[in-house]
CSV table of C-alpha atoms and ligand atoms in Angstrom, one decimal:
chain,number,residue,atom,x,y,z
A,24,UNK,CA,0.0,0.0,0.0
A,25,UNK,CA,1.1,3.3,-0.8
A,26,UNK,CA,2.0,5.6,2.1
A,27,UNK,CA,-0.9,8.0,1.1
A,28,UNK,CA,-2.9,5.0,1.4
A,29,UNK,CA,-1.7,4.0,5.1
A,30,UNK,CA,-1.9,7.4,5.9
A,31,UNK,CA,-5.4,7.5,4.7
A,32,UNK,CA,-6.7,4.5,6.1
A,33,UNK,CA,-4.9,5.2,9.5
A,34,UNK,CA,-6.0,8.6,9.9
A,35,UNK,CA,-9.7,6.9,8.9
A,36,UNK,CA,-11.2,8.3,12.5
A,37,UNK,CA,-10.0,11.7,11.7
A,38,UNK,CA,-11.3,12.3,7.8
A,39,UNK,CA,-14.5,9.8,8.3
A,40,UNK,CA,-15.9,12.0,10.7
A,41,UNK,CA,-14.9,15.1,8.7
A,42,UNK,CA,-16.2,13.4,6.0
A,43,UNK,CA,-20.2,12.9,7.3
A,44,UNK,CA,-20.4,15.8,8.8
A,45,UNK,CA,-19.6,17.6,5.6
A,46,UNK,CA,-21.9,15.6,4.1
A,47,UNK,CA,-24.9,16.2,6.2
A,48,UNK,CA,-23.9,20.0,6.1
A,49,UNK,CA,-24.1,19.7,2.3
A,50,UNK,CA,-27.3,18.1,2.4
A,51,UNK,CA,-29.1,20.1,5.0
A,52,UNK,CA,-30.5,22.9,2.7
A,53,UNK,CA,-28.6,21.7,-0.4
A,54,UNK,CA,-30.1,20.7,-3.8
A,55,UNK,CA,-29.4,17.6,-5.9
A,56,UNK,CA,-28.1,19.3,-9.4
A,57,UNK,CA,-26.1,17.8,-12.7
A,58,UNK,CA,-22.7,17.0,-11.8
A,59,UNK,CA,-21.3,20.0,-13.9
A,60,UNK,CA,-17.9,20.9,-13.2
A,61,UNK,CA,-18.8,23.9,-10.7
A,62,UNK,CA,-15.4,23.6,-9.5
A,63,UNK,CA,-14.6,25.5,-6.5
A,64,UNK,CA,-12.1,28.0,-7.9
A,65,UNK,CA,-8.5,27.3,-7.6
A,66,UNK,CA,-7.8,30.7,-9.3
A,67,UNK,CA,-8.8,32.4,-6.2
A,68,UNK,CA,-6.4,31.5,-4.2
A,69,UNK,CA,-4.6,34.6,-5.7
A,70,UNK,CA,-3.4,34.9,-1.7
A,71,UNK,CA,-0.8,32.6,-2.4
A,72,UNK,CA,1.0,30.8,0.4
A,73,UNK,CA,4.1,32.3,1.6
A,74,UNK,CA,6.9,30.3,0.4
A,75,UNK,CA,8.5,27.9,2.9
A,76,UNK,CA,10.2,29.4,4.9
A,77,UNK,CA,13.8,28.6,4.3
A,78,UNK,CA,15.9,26.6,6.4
A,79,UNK,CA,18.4,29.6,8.4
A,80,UNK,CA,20.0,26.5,9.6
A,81,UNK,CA,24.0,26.1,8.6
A,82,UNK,CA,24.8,24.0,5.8
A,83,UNK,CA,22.1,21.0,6.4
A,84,UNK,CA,23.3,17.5,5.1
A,85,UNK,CA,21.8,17.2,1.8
A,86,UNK,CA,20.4,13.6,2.5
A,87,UNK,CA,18.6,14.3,5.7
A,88,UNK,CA,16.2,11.5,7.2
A,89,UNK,CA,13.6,10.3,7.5
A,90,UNK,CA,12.7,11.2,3.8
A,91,UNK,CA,10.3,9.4,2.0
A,92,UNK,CA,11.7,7.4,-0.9
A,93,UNK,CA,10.7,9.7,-3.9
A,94,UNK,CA,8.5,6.4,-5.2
A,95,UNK,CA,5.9,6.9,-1.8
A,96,UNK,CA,5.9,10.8,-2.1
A,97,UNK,CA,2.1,11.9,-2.7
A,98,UNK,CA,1.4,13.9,-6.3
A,99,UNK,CA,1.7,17.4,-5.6
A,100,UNK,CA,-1.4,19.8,-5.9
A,101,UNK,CA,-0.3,20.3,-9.7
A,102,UNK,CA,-0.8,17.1,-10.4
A,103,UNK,CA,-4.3,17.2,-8.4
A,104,UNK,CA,-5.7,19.8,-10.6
A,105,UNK,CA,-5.0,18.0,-13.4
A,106,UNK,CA,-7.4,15.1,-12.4
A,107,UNK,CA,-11.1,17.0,-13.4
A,108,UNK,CA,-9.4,17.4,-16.8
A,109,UNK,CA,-9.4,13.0,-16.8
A,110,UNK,CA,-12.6,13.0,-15.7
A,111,UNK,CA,-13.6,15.6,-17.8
A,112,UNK,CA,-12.5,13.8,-21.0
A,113,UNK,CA,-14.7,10.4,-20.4
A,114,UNK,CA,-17.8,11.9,-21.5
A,115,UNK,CA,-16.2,12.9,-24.9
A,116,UNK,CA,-14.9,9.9,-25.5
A,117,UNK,CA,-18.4,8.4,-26.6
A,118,UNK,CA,-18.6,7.6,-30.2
A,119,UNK,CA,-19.5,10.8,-31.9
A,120,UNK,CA,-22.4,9.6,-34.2
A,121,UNK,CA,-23.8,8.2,-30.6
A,122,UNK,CA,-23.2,11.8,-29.1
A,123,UNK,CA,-25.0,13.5,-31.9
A,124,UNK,CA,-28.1,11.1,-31.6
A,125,UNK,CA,-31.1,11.8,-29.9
A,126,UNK,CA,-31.8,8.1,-28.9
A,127,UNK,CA,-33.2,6.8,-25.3
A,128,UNK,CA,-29.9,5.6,-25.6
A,129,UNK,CA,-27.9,8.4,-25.8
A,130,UNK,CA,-29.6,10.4,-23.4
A,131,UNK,CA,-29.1,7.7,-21.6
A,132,UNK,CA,-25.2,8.0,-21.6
A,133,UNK,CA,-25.1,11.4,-21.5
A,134,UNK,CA,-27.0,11.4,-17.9
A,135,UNK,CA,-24.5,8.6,-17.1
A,136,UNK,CA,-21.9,10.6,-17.6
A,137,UNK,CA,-23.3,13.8,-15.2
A,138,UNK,CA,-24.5,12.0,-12.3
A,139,UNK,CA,-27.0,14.1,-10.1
A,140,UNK,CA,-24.7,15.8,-7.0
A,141,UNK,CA,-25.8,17.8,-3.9
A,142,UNK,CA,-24.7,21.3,-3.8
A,143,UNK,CA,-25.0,24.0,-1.5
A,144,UNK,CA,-24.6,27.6,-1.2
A,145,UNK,CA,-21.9,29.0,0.8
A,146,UNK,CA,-23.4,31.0,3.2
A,147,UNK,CA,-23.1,31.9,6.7
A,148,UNK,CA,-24.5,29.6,8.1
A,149,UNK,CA,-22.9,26.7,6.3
A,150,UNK,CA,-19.5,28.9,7.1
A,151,UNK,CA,-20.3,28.6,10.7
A,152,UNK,CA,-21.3,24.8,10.7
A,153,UNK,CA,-18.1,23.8,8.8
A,154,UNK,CA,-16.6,26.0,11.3
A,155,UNK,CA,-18.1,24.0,14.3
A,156,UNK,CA,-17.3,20.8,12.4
A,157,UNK,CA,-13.1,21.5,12.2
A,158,UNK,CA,-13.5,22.7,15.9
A,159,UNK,CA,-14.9,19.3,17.1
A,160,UNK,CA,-11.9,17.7,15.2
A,161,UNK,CA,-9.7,19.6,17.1
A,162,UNK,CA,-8.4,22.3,15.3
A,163,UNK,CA,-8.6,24.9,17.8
A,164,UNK,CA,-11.1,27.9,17.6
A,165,UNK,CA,-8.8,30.6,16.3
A,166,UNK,CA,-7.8,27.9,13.4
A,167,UNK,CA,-11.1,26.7,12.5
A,168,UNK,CA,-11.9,30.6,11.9
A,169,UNK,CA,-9.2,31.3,10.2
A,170,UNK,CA,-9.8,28.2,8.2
A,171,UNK,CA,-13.6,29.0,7.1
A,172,UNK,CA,-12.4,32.8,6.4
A,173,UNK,CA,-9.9,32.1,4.0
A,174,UNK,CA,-12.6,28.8,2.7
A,175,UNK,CA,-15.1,31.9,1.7
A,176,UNK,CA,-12.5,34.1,0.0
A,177,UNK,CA,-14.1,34.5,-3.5
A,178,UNK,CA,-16.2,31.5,-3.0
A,179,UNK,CA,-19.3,32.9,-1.1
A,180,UNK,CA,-22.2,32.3,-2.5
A,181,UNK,CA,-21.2,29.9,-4.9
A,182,UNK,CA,-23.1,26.5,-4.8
A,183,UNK,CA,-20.6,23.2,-3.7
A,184,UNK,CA,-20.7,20.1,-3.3
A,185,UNK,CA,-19.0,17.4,-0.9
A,186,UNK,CA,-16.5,16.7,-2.7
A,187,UNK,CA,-15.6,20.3,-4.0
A,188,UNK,CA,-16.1,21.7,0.0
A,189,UNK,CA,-13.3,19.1,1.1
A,190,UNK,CA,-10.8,20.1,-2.2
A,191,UNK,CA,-11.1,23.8,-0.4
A,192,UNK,CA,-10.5,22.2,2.5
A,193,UNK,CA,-7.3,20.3,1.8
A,194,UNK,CA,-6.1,23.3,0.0
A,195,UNK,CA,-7.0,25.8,3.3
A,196,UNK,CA,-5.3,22.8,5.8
A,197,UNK,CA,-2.0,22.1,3.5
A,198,UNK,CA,-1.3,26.2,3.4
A,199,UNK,CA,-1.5,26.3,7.0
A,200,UNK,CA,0.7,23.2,7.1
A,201,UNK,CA,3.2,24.1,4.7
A,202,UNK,CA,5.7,26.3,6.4
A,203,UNK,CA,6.2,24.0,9.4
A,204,UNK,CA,6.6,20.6,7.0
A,205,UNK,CA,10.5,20.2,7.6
A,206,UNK,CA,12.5,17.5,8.0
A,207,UNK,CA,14.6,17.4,10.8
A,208,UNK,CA,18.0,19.2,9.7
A,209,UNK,CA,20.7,17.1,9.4
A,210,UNK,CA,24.8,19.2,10.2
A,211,UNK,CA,28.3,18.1,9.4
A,212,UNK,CA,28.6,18.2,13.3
A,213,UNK,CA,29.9,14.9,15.3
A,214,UNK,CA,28.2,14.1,17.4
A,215,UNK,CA,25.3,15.7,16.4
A,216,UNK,CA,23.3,16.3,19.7
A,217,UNK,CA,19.3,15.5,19.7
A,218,UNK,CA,17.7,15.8,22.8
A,219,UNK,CA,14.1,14.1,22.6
A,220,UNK,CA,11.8,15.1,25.3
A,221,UNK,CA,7.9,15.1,25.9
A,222,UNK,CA,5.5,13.4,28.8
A,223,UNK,CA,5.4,9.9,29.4
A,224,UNK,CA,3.5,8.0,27.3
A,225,UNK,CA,4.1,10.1,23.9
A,226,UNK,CA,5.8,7.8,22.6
A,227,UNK,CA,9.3,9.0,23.1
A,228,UNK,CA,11.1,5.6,23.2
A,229,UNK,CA,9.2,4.7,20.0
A,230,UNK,CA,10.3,7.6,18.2
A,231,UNK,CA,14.0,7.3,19.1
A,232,UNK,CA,14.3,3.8,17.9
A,233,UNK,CA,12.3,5.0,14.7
A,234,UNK,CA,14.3,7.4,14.0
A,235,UNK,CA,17.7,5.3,14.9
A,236,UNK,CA,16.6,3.0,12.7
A,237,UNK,CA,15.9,5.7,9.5
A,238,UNK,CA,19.1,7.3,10.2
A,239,UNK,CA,20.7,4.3,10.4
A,240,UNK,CA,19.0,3.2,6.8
A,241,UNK,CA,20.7,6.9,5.9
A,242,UNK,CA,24.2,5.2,6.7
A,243,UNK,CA,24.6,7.4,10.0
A,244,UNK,CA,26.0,5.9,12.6
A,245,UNK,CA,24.1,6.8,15.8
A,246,UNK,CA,23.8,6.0,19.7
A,247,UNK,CA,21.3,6.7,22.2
A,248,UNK,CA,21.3,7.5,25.8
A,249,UNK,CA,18.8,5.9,28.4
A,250,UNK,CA,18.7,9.2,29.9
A,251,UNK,CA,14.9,7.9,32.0
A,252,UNK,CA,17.2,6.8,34.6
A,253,UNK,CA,15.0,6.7,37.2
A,254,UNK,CA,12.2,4.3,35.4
A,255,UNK,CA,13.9,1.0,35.1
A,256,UNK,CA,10.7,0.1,32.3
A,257,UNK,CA,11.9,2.8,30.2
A,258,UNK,CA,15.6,1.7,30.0
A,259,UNK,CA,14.2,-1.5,29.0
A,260,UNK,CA,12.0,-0.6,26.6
A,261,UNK,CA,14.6,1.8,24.8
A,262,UNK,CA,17.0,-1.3,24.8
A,263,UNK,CA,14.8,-3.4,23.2
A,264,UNK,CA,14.1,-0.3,20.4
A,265,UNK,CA,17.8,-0.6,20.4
A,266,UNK,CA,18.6,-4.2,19.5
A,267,UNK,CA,15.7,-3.0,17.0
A,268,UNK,CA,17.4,-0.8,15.1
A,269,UNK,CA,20.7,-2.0,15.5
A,270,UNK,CA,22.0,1.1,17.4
A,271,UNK,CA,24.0,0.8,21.0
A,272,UNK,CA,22.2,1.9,23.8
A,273,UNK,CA,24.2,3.5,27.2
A,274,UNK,CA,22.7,3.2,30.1
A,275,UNK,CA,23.1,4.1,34.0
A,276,UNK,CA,22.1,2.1,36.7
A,277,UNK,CA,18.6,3.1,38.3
A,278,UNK,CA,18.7,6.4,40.0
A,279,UNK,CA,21.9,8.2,39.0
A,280,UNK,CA,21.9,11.5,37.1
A,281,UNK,CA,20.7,11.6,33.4
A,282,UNK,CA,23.1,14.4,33.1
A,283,UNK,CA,26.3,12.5,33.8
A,284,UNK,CA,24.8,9.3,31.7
A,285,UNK,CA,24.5,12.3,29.1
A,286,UNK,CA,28.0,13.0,29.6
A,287,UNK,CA,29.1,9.9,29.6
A,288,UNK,CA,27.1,8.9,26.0
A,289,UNK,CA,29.0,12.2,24.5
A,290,UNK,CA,32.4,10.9,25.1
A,291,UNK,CA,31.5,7.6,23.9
A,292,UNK,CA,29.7,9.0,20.7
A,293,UNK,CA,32.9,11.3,20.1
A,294,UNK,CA,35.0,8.5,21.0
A,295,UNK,CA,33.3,6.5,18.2
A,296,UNK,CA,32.7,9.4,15.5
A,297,UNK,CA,29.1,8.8,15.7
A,298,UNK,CA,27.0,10.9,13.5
A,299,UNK,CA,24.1,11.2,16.0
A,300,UNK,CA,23.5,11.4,19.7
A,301,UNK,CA,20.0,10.3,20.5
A,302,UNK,CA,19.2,11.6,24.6
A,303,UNK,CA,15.7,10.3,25.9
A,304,UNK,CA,14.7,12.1,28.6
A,305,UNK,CA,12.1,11.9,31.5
A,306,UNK,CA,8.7,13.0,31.1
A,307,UNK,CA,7.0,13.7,34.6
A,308,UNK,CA,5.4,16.8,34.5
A,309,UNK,CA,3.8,16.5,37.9
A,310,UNK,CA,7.1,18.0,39.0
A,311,UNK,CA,8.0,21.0,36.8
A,312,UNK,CA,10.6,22.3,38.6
A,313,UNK,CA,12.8,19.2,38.8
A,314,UNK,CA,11.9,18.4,35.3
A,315,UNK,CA,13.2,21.9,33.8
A,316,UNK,CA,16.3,21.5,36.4
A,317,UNK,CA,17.0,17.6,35.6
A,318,UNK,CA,17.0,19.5,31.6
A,319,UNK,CA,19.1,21.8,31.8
A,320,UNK,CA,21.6,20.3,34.1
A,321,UNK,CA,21.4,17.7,31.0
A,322,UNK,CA,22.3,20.6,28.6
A,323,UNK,CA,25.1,22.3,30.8
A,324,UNK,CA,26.7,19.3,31.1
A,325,UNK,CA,27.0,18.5,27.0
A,326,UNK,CA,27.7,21.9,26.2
A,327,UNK,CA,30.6,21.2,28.2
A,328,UNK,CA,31.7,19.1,25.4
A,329,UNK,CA,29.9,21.4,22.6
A,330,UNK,CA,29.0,24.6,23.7
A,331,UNK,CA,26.4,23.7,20.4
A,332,UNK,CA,24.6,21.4,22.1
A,333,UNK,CA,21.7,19.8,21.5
A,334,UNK,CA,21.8,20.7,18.3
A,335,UNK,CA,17.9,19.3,18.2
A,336,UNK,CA,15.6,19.9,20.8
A,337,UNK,CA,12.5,17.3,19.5
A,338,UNK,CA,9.3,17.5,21.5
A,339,UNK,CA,7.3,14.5,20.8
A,340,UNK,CA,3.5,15.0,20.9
A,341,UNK,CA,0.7,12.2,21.3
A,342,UNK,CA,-2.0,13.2,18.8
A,343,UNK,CA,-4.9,11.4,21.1
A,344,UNK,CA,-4.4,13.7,23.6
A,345,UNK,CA,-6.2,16.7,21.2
A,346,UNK,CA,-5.9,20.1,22.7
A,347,UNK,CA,-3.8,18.9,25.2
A,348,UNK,CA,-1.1,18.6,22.9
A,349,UNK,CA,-0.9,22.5,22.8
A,350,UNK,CA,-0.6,23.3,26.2
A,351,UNK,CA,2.2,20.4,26.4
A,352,UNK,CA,4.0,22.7,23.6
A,353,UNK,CA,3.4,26.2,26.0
A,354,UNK,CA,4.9,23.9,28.8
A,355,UNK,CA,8.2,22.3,26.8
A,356,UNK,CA,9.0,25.3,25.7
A,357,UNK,CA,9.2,27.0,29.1
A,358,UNK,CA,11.7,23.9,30.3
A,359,UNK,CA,13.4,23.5,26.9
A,360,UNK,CA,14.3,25.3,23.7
A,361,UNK,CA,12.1,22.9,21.6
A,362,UNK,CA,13.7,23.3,18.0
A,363,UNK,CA,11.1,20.8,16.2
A,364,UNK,CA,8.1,18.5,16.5
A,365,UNK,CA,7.1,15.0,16.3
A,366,UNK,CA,3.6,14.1,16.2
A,367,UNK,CA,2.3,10.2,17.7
A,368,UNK,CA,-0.4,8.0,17.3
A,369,UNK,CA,-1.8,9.5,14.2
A,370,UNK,CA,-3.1,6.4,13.3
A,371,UNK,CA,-6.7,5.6,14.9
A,372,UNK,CA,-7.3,9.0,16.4
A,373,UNK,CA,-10.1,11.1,15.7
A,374,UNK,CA,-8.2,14.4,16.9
A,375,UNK,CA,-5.6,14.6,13.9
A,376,UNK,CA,-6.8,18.1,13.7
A,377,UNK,CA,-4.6,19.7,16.3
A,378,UNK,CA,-2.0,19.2,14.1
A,379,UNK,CA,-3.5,21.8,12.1
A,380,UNK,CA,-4.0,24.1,15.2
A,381,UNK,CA,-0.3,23.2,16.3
A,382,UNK,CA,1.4,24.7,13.0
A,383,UNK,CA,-1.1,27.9,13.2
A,384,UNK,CA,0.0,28.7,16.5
A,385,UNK,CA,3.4,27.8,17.0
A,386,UNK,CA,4.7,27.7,14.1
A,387,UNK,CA,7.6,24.7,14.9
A,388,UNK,CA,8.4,22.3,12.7
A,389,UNK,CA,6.5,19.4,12.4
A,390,UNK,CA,9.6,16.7,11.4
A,391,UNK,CA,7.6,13.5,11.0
A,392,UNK,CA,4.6,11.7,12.0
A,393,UNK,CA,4.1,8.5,14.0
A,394,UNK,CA,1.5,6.4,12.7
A,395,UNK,CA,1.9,3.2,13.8
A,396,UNK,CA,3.7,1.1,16.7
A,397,UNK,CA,6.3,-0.5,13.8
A,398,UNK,CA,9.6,0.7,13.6
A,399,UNK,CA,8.8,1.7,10.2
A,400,UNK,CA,5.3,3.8,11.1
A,401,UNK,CA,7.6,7.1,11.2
A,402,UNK,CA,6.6,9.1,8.0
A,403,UNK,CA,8.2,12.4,7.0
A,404,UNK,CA,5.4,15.3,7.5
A,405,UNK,CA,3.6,15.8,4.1
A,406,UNK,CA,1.3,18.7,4.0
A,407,UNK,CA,-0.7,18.0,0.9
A,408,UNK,CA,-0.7,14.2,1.8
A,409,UNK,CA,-1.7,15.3,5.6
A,410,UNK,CA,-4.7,17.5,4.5
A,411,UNK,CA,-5.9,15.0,2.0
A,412,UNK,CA,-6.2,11.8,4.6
A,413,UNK,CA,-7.5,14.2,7.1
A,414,UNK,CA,-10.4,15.5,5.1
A,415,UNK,CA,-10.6,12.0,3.5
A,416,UNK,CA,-10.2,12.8,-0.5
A,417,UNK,CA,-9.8,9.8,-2.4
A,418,UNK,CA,-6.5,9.6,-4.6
B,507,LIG,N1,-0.6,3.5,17.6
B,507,LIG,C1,0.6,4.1,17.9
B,507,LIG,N2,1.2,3.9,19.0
B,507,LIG,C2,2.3,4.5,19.3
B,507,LIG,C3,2.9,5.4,18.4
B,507,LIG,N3,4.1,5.8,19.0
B,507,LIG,C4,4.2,5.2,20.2
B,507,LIG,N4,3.1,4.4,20.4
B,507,LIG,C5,2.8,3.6,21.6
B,507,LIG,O1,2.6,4.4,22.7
B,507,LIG,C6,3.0,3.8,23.9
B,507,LIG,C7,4.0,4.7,24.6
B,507,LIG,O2,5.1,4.9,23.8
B,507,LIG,P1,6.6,5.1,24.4
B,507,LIG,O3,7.5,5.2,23.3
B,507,LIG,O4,6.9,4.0,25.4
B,507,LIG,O5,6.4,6.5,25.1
B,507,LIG,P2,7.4,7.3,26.0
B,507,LIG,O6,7.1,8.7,25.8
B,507,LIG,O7,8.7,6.8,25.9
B,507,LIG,O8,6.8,6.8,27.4
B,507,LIG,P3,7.6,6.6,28.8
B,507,LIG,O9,8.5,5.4,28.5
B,507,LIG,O10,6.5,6.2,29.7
B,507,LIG,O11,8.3,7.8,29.1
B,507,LIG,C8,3.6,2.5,23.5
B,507,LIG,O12,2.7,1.5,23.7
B,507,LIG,C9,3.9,2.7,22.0
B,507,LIG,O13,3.8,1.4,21.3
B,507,LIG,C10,2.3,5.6,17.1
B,507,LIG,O14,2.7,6.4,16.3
B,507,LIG,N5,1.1,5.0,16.9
């Protein structure tokens, strides 16, 4: 299966419920009408979206991981708008001496071939319930308005259809989207430093041996540091992702500071000319204070060693937990300098919307996506790909 397709059929809670309630929003005061091609205008997004914004970052490796092997990429929107034009061309592909007939069975055909839709007007109040729809999918107020605003730009008042409203739709989510879709930058710098942090439960562990294991596919040599040292479980766990990928994991007996274990993994990854440093950290936000001191007594302590250092700060966010997930980002930030994003448990989670809201309000890059519990289920962040499966278009 494609990646689009997993995507799609993982992020099924998400678009199906987008899905019927656009549909029930269409058909509550819409009208059944030929399928002509009242397309909802592409020209109008005259507005275009600001360029991404370029990496500042110094001199990025030019193979950074995880990419998606060019063969899984999704079409880009050009190749989108090229599909009514297909479509288009099957009703003039029937013989023309059939076309130009008046038969039952010509008419036939031709009302084959413009199947009865249901449109609706754009109007307030189908603004507002499209609105209420992205909110309940968690998109956050301010983005769901911002959303629906930008939706209406040149199309009020114009009659759509399902299908058309959720094209918009893709096109609204995947501008939002696009200037936080970046990979995680890769630098010349060895040991590059990546300090992964987030609450228990976000799937930290998982992500590191992913992303061991893509980098590792990249032919970088990486380690990773146990740096949980007080939660025996999540040493274990992070071995086992370990032997997984292939990549050495250091450890420090139960207890002892994460931030000599830290220090410790530097030398050895220096030591060994390793191309990464991978540092999981603990995740217990009931205790703030310890939490930011535990962090940056983790970062003094490697800058040490590079004053550079960590060179990534990765702040991995469970998906499930919806609006949660942006306070989580308020709270990181105040204990770290997060640099980037990962996003869990896309897969089977009705709440891939906050996504949407995280790039509108924060802005930080959104590296990959974890949509699965396989060591392969860590995609690179697509926009267009993202905003299709979430609003459920068919390829
Ligand atoms: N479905 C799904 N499950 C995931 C994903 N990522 C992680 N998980 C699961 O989430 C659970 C928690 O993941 P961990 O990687 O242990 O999370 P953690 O942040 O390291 O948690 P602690 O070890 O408690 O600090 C595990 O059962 C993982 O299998 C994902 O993308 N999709």
């Amino acid at each position: 299966m494609s990646l689009f397709g997993k995507l799609k059929d993982r992020l099924f809670k998400s678009s199906s419920r987008l899905e019927e309630g656009l549909d029930a929003i269409v058909s509550d005061g819409g009208a059944p009408e030929a399928d002509a091609p009242q397309r909802a205008a592409p020209e109008d997004r005259d507005h275009a979206p600001p360029a991404p914004a370029p990496q500042e970052d110094p001199a990025p490796d030019p193979q950074p991981a995880p990419q998606a092997p060019a063969a899984t990429r999704p079409e880009g929107p050009r190749d989108r708008a090229d599909a009514p034009r297909v479509q288009a061309a099957i009703p003039q592909a029937l013989p023309e001496e059939e076309a130009a007939r008046p038969g039952i069975l010509g008419r036939l055909r031709r009302r084959d071939a413009s199947p009865q839709v249901v449109r609706r007007a754009l109007d307030d109040a189908m603004l507002e319930q499209i609105e209420e729809l992205l909110i309940a999918s968690d998109m956050g107020v301010d983005t769901a308005l911002r959303v629906t605003a930008n939706m209406a730009e040149g199309r009020f008042g114009k009659r759509l259809s399902t299908d058309e409203i959720k094209q918009v739709l893709a096109d609204e989510i995947a501008r939002v989207l696009e200037p936080v879709a970046r990979p995680m930058p890769l630098y010349p710098k060895k040991p590059q430093v990546v300090l992964v942090v987030g609450v228990n439960g976000s799937g930290k562990t998982t992500t590191i041996g992913k992303l061991a294991s893509q980098f590792k596919a990249a032919g970088k040599t990486v380690v990773i540091a146990a740096g949980d040292t007080f939660r025996a479980a999540a040493v274990g766990q992070l071995q086992v992702w370990g032997e997984r990928a292939g990549v050495p994991v250091l450890t420090a007996p139960e207890g002892s500071d994460p931030a000599s274990l830290a220090f410790d993994a530097m030398t050895r990854a220096e030591a060994e000319g390793a191309d990464l440093l991978l540092i999981d950290t603990a995740g217990r936000l009931q205790n703030r204070k310890d939490l930011m001191e535990e962090l940056s007594k983790i970062v003094r302590v490697i800058r040490k060693k590079d004053p550079e250092a960590p060179h990534n700060t990765l702040l991995v966010l469970d998906a499930t937990t919806g609006q949660n997930a942006l306070s989580q980002v308020q709270t990181f930030r105040e204990l770290a300098d997060v640099t980037g994003l990962v996003m869990t448990k896309l897969d089977g989670t009705a709440k891939g919307g906050v996504l949407v809201a995280l790039a509108d309000k924060f802005g930080l890059p959104i590296h990959a996506i974890g949509v699965g519990e396989q060591i392969d289920d860590l995609a690179p962040f697509d926009p267009d790909e993202f905003a299709r499966a979430l609003t459920g278009i068919d390829r």
